[in-house]
Tab-separated table of C-alpha atoms and ligand atoms in Angstrom:
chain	number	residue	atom	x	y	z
A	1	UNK	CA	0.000	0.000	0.000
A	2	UNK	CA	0.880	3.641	-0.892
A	3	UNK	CA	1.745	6.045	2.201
A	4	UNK	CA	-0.613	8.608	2.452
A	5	UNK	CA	-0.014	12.006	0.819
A	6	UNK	CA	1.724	15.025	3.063
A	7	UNK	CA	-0.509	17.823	2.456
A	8	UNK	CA	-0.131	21.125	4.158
A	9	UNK	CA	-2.861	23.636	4.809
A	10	UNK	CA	-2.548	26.850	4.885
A	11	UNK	CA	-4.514	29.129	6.739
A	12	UNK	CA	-2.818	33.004	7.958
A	13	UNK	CA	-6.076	35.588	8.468
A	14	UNK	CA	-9.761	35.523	9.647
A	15	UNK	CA	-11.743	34.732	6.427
A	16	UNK	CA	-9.492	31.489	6.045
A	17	UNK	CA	-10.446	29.746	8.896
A	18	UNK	CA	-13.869	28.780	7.709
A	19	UNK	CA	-12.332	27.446	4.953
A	20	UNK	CA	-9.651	25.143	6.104
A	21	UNK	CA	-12.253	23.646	8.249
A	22	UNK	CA	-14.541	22.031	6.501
A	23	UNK	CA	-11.448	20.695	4.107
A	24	UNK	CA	-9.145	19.336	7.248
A	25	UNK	CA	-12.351	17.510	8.477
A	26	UNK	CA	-12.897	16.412	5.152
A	27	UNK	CA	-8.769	15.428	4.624
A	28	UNK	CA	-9.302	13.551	8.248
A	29	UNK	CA	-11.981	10.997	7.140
A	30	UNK	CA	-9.441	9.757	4.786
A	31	UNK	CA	-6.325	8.845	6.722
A	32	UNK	CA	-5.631	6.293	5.066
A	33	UNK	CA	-4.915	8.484	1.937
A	34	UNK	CA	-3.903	12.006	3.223
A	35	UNK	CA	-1.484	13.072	6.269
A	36	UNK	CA	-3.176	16.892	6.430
A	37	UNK	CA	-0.950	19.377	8.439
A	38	UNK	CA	-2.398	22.473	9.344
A	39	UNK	CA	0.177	25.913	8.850
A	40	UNK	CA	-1.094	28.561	10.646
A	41	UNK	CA	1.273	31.550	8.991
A	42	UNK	CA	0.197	33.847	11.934
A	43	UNK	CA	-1.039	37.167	9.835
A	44	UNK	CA	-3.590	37.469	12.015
A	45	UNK	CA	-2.731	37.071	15.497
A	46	UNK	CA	-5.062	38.907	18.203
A	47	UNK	CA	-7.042	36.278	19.683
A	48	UNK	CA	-10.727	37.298	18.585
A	49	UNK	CA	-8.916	37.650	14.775
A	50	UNK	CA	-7.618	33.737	15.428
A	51	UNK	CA	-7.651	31.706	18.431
A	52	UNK	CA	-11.560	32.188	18.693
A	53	UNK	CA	-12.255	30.446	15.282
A	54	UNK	CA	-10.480	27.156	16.494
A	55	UNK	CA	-12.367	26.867	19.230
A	56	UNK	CA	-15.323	27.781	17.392
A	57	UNK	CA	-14.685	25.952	14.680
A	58	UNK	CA	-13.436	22.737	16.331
A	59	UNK	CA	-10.039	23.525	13.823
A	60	UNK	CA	-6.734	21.343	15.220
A	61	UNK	CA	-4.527	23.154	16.534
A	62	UNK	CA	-2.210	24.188	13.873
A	63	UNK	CA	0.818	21.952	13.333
A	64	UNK	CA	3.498	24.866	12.387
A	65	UNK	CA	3.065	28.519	13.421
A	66	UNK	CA	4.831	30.634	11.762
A	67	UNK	CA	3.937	33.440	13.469
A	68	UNK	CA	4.478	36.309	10.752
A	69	UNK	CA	2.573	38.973	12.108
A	70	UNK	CA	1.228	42.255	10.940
A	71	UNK	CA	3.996	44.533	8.384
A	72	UNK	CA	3.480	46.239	5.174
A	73	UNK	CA	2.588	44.249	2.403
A	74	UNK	CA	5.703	43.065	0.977
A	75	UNK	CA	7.118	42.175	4.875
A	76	UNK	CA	3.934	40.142	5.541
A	77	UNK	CA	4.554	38.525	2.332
A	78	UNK	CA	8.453	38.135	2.691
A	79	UNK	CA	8.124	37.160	6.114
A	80	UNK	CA	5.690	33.936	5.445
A	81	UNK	CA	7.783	33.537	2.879
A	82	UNK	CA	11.352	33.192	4.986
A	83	UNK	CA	9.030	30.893	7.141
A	84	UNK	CA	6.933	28.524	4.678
A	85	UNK	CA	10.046	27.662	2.998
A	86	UNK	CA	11.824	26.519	5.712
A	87	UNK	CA	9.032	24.255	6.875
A	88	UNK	CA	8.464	22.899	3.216
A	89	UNK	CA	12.256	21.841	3.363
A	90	UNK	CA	12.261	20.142	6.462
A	91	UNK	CA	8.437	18.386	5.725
A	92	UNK	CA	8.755	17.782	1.942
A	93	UNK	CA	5.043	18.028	1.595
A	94	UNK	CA	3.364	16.569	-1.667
A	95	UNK	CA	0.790	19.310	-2.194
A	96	UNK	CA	-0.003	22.691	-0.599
A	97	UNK	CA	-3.692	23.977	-0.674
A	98	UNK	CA	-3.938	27.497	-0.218
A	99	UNK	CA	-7.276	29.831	0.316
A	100	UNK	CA	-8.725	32.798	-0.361
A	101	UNK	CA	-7.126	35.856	-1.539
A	102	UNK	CA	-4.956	37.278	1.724
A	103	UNK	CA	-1.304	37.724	1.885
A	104	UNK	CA	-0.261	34.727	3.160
A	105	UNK	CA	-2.291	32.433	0.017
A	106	UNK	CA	0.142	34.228	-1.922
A	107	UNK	CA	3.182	33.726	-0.420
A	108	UNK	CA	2.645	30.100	0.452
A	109	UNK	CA	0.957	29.228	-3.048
A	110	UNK	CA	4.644	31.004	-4.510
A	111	UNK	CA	7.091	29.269	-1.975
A	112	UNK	CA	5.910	26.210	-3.006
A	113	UNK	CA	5.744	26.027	-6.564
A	114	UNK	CA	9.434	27.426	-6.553
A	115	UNK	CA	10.264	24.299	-4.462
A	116	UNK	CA	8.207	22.702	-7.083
A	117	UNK	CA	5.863	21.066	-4.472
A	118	UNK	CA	2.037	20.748	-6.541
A	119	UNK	CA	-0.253	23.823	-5.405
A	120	UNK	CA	-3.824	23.595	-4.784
A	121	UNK	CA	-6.023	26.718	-4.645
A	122	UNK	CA	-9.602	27.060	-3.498
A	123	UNK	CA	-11.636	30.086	-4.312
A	124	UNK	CA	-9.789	29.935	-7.742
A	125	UNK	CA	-10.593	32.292	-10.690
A	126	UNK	CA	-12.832	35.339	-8.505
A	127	UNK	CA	-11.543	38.567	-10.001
A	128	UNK	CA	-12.616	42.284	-9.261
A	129	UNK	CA	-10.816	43.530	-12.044
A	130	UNK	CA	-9.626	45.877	-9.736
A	131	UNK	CA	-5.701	46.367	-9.790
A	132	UNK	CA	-5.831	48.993	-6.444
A	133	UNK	CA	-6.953	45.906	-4.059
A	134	UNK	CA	-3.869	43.839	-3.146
A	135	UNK	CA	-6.007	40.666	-2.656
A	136	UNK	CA	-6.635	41.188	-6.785
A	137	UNK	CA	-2.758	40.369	-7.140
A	138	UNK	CA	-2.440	38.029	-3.958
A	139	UNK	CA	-5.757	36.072	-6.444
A	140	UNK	CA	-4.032	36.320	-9.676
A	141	UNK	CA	-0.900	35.109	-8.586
A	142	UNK	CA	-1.857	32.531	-6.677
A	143	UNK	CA	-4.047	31.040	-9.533
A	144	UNK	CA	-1.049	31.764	-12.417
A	145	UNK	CA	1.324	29.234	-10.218
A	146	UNK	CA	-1.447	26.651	-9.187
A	147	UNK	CA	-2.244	23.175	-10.689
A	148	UNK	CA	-4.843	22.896	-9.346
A	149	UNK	CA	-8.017	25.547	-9.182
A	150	UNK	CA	-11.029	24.908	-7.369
A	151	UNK	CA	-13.684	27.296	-8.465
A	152	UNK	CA	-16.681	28.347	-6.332
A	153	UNK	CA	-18.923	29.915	-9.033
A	154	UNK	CA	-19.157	29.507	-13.267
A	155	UNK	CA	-18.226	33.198	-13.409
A	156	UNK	CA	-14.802	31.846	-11.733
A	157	UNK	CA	-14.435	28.864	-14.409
A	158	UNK	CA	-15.064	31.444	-17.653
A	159	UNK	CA	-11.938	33.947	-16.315
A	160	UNK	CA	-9.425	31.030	-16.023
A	161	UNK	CA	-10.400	29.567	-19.566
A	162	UNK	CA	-10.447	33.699	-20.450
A	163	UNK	CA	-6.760	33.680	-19.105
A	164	UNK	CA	-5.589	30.630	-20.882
A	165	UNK	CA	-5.632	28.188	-17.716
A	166	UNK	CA	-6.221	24.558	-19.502
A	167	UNK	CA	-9.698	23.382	-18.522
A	168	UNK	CA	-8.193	20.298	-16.767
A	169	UNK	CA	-6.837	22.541	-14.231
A	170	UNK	CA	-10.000	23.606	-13.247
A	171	UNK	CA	-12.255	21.876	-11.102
A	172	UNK	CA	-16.048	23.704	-10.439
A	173	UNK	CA	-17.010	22.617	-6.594
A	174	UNK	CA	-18.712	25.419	-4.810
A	175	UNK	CA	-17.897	27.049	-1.859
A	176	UNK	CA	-16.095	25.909	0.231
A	177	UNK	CA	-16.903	28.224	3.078
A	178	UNK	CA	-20.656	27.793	2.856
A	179	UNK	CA	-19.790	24.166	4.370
A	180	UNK	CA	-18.519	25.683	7.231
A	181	UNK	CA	-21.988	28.105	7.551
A	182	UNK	CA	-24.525	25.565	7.052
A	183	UNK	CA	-22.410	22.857	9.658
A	184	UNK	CA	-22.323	25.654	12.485
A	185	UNK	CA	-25.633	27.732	11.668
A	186	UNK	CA	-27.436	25.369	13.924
A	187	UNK	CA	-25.229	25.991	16.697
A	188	UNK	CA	-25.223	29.849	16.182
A	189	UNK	CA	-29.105	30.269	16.230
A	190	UNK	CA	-29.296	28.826	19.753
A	191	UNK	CA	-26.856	31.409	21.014
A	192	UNK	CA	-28.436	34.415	22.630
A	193	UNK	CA	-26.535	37.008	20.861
A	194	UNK	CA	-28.958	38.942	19.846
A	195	UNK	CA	-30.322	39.528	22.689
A	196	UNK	CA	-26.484	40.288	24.403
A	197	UNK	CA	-26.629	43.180	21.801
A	198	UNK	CA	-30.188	44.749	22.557
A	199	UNK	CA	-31.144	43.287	19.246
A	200	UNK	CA	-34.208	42.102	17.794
A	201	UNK	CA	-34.264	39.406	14.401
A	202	UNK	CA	-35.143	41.818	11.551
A	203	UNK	CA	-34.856	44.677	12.995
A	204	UNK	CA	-31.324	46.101	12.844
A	205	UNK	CA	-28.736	45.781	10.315
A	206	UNK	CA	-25.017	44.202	10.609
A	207	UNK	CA	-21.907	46.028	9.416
A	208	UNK	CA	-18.668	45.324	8.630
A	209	UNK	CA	-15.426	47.677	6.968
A	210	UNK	CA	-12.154	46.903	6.975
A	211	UNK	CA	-10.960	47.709	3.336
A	212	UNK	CA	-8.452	50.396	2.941
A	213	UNK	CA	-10.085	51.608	0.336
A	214	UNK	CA	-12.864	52.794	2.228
A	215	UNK	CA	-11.375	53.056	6.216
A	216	UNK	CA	-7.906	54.938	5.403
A	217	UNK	CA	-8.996	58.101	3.628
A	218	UNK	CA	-10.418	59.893	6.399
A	219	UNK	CA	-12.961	61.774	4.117
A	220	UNK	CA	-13.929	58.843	2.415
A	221	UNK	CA	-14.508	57.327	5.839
A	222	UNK	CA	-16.257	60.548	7.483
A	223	UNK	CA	-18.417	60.390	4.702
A	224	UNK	CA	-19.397	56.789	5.270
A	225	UNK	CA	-19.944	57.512	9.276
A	226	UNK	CA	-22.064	60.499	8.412
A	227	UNK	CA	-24.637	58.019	6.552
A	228	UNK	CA	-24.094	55.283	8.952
A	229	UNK	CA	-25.170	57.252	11.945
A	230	UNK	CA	-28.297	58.740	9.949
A	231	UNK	CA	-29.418	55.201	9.306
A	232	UNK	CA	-28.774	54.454	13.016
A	233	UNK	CA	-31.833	56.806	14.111
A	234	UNK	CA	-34.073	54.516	12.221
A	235	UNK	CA	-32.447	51.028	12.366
A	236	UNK	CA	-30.071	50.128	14.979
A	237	UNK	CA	-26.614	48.995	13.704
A	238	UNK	CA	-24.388	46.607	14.967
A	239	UNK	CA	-20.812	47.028	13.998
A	240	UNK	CA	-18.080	44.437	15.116
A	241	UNK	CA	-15.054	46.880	14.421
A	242	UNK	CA	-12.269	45.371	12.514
A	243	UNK	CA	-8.432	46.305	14.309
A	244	UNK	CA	-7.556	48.602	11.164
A	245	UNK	CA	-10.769	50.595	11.207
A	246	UNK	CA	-10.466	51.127	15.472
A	247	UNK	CA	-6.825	52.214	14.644
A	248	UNK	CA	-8.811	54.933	11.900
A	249	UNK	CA	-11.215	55.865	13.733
A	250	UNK	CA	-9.492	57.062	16.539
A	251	UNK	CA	-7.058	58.716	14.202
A	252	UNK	CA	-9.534	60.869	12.243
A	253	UNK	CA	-11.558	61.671	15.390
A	254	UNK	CA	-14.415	59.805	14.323
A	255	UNK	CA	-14.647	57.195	17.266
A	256	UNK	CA	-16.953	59.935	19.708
A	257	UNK	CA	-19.686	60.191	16.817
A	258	UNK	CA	-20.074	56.620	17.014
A	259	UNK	CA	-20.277	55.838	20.597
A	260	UNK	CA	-22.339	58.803	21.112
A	261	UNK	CA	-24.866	57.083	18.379
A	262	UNK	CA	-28.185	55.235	20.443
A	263	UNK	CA	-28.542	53.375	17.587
A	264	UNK	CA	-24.789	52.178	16.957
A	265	UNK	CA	-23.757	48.931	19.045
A	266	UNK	CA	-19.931	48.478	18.489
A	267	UNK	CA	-18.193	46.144	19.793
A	268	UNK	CA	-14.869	44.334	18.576
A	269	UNK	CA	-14.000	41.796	16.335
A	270	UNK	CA	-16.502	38.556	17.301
A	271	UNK	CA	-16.220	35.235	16.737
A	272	UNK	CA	-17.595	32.915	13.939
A	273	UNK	CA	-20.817	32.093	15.791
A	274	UNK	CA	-21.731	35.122	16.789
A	275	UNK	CA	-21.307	37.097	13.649
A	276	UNK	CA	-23.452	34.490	11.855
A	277	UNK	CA	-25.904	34.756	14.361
A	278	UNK	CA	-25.786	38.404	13.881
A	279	UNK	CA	-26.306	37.895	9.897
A	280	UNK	CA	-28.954	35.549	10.483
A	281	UNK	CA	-31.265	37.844	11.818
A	282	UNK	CA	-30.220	40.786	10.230
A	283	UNK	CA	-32.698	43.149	8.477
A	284	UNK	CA	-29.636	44.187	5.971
A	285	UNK	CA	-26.117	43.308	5.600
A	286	UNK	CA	-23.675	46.296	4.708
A	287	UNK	CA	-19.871	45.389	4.544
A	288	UNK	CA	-16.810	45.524	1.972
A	289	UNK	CA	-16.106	41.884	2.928
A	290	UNK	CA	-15.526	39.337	0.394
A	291	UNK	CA	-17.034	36.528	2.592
A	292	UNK	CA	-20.156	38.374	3.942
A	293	UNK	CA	-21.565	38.685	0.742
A	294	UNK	CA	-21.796	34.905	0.122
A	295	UNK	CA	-22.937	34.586	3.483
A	296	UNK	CA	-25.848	37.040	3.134
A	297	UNK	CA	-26.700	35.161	0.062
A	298	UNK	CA	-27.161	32.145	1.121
A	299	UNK	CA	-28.956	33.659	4.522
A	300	UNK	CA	-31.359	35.371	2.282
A	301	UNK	CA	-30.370	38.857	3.739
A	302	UNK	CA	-30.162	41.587	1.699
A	303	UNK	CA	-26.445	43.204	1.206
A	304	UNK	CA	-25.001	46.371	0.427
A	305	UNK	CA	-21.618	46.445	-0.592
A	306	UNK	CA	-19.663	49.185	0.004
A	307	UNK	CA	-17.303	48.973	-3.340
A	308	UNK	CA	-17.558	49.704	-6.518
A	309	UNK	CA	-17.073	45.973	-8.261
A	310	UNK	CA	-16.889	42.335	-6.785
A	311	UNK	CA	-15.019	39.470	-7.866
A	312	UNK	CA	-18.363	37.756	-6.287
A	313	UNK	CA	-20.842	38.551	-8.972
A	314	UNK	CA	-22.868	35.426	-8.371
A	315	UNK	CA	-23.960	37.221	-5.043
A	316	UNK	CA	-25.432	40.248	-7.223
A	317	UNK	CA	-27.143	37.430	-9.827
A	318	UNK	CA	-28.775	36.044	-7.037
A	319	UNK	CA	-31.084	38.965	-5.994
A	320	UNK	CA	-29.461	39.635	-2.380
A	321	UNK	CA	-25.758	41.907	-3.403
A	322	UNK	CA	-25.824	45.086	-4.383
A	323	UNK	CA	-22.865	47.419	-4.855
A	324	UNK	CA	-22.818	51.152	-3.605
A	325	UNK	CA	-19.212	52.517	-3.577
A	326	UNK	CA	-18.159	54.620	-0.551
A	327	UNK	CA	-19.427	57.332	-1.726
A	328	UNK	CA	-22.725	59.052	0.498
A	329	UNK	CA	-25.108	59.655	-1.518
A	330	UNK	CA	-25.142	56.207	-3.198
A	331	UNK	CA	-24.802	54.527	-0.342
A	332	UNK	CA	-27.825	56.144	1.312
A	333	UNK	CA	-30.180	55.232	-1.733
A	334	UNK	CA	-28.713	51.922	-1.821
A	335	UNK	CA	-29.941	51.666	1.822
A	336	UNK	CA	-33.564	53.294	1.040
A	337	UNK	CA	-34.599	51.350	-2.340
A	338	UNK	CA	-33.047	47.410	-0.360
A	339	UNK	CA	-35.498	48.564	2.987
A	340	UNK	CA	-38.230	49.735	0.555
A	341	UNK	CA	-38.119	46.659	-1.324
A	342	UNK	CA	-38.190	42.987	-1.132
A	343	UNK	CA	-36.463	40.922	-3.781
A	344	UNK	CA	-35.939	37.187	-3.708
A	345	UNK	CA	-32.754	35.400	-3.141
A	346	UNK	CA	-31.757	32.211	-5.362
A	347	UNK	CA	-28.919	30.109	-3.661
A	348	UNK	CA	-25.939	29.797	-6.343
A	349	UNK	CA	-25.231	26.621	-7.751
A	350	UNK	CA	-23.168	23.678	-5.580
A	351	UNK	CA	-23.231	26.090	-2.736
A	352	UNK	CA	-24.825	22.949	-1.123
A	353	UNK	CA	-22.605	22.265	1.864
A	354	UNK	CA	-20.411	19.539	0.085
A	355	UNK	CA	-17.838	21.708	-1.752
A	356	UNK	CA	-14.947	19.797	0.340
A	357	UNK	CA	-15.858	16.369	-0.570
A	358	UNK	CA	-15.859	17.387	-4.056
A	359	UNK	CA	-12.187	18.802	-3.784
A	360	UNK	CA	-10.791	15.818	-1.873
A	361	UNK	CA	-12.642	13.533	-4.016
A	362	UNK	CA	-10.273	15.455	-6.994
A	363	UNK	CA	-7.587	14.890	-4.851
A	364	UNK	CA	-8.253	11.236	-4.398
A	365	UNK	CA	-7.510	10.618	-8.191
A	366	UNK	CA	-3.788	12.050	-7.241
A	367	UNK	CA	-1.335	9.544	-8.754
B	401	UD1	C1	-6.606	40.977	5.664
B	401	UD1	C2	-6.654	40.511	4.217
B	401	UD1	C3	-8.046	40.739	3.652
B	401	UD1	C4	-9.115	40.120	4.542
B	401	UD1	C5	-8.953	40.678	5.954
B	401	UD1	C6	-9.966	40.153	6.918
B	401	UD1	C7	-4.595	40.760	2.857
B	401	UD1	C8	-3.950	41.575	1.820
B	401	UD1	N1	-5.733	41.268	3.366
B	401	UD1	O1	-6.767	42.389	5.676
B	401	UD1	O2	-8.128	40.139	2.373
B	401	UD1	O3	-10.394	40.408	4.043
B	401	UD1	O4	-7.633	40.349	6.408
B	401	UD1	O5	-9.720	40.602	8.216
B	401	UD1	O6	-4.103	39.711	3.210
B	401	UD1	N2	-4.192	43.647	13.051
B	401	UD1	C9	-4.382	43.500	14.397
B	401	UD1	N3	-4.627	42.249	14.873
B	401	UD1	C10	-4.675	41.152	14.069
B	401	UD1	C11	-4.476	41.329	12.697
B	401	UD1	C12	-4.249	42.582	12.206
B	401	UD1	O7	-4.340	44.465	15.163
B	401	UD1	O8	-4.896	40.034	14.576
B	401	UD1	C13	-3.915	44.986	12.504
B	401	UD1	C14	-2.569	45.036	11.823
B	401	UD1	O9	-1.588	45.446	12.686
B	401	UD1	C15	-2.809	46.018	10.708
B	401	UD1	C16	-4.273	45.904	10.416
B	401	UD1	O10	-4.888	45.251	11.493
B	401	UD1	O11	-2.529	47.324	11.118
B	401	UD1	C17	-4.524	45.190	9.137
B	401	UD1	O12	-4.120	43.812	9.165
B	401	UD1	P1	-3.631	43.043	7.843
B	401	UD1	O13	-3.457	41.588	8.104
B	401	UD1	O14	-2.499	43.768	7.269
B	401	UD1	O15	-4.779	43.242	6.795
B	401	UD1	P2	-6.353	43.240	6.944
B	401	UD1	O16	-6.809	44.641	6.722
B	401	UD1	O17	-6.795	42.526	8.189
């Protein structure tokens, strides 16, 4: 018999926990085939940014840290660099699955092809089209070195075969992180959160920013505020502040107008049960996160996305995304014509729960 296969995992921020989850797990029921080690690169490293979502998520504890840290771009980058190398020397791994779009897919995904160790990425082929947002390059990148690309979405497939990625490459499972959402949502709806908030189910909206885009300019952020508190008087907001936005806040002297805000219930980062608790019974959904918007959709919440393109387009086809720039006055008719109408939501195709036994059943067919 064949020993199993050394694969390593990578997982380095927040919206790459819920992925690596359901995949491990999946990896696990197959021992006998796969030896999954879990790399935890460490680019996100308060403990309601990390150490929550294992415990939430039931994740193993990781089996390297590499414990990178925050840095500009191309010292986040460098440093899991420096790090992933050295532990693909000493463990010789014979694949690498990478996730998402954040720095550390990137530099992983690049380290090992160069030791020419076999690269797997999920969330393959998403594009924005929008050069300015680093995860853009951190997703083309990623996909130009990989062998193999799991897509979540058709949209996804058509820009790899636009790019001139051979269509054996390319492997249409769903979404991955959707797994994780309908195997916890359960568990989050018997949590009281919304009642630890002061919260009623459809009757206050959740928010998240974190983009620099829209959080470092400080008029481009006043002006979001200024239309976040107005909407506040008539639908309470709750708003788990992300560590870069606190930092901006404080810096443009916006934090006060907040707090001072009846209607505004901040509180820090929270943890993956809680926030989709919070979506769940959320009247509307406004964030510049990648991963909320496929959550809303498949919660059949209404979302308004704070930029001006997505590389989640699906989420718009569906009925429940809409996109409104960071700019005020689109943002506040956004918010009016979503409350003044309903629209249905379809769920997107394969986005069924089962998008990790599809990718390990690829990787069962590995020679
Ligand atoms: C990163 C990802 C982004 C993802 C987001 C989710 C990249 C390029 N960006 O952006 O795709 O949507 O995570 O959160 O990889 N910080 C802390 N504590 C932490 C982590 C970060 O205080 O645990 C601070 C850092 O010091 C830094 C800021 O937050 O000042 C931003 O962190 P960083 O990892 O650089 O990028 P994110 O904005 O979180």
């Amino acid at each position: 018999m064949k020993a199993p296969k050394r694969i390593h995992v990578v997982a380095g921020a927040r919206p790459n926990f819920m992925k690596v989850g359901p995949l491990l797990a999946e990896m696990r029921r197959h021992r006998d085939r796969f030896t999954a080690q879990l790399i935890h690169t460490g680019q996100h490293y308060d403990p309601e940014m990390s150490e929550i979502f294992f415990e939430e998520l039931g994740l193993p504890r990781p089996d390297r840290s590499l414990g990178v840290g925050s840095g500009t771009h191309a010292e986040q980058t460098a440093k899991v660099m420096i790090e992933f190398e050295k532990a693909c020397v000493e463990d010789r791994p014979d694949l690498v699955v990478v996730v998402g779009d954040v720095n550390s897919t990137l530099a992983c995904a690049i380290t090992a092809k160069k030791l020419c160790i076999p690269v797997a990425h999920v969330e393959a082929g998403l594009r924005s089209r929008d050069w300015t947002m680093p995860e853009e390059v951190n997703r083309i990148v990623t996909d130009a070195v990989s062998d193999f690309l799991f897509t979540p979405s058709r949209d996804a497939d058509k820009n790899l075969l636009k790019e001139g990625v051979a269509a054996e490459r390319i492997h249409f499972v769903g979404n991955v992180m959707i797994d994780c959402l309908l195997a916890l949502l359960p568990k989050a709806e018997r949590r009281d959160t919304l009642a630890s908030f002061g919260v009623e189910a459809g009757r206050y909206a959740t928010l998240t920013l974190h983009r620099p885009s829209n959080v470092d300019d400080p008029d481009v952020f006043r002006g979001i505020v200024e239309v976040l508190v107005e909407l506040s008087r008539s639908l309470s907001i709750v708003w788990p502040i992300h560590p870069r936005s606190r930092k901006n806040l404080e810096r443009f002297g916006l934090l006060d107008k907040i707090a001072n805000c009846a209607g505004m219930k901040l509180t820090g980062p929270v943890g993956y049960l809680d926030m989709l608790a919070l979506n769940r019974g959320a009247r509307l959904i406004i964030t510049d996160s990648g991963g909320l918007q496929e959550e809303a959709t498949i919660l059949r919440v209404p979302c308004i996305t704070l930029r001006n393109n997505t590389e989640r387009p699906v989420t718009i086809e569906s009925g429940c995304n809409r996109l409104a720039g960071n700019e005020s006055s689109q943002i506040r008719a956004a918010i009016h014509s979503v409350l003044d109408a309903k629209r249905e939501i379809h769920t997107p195709e394969l986005w069924d729960g089962k998008a990790a036994a599809r990718i390990v059943e690829v990787l069962l067919r590995l020679p």
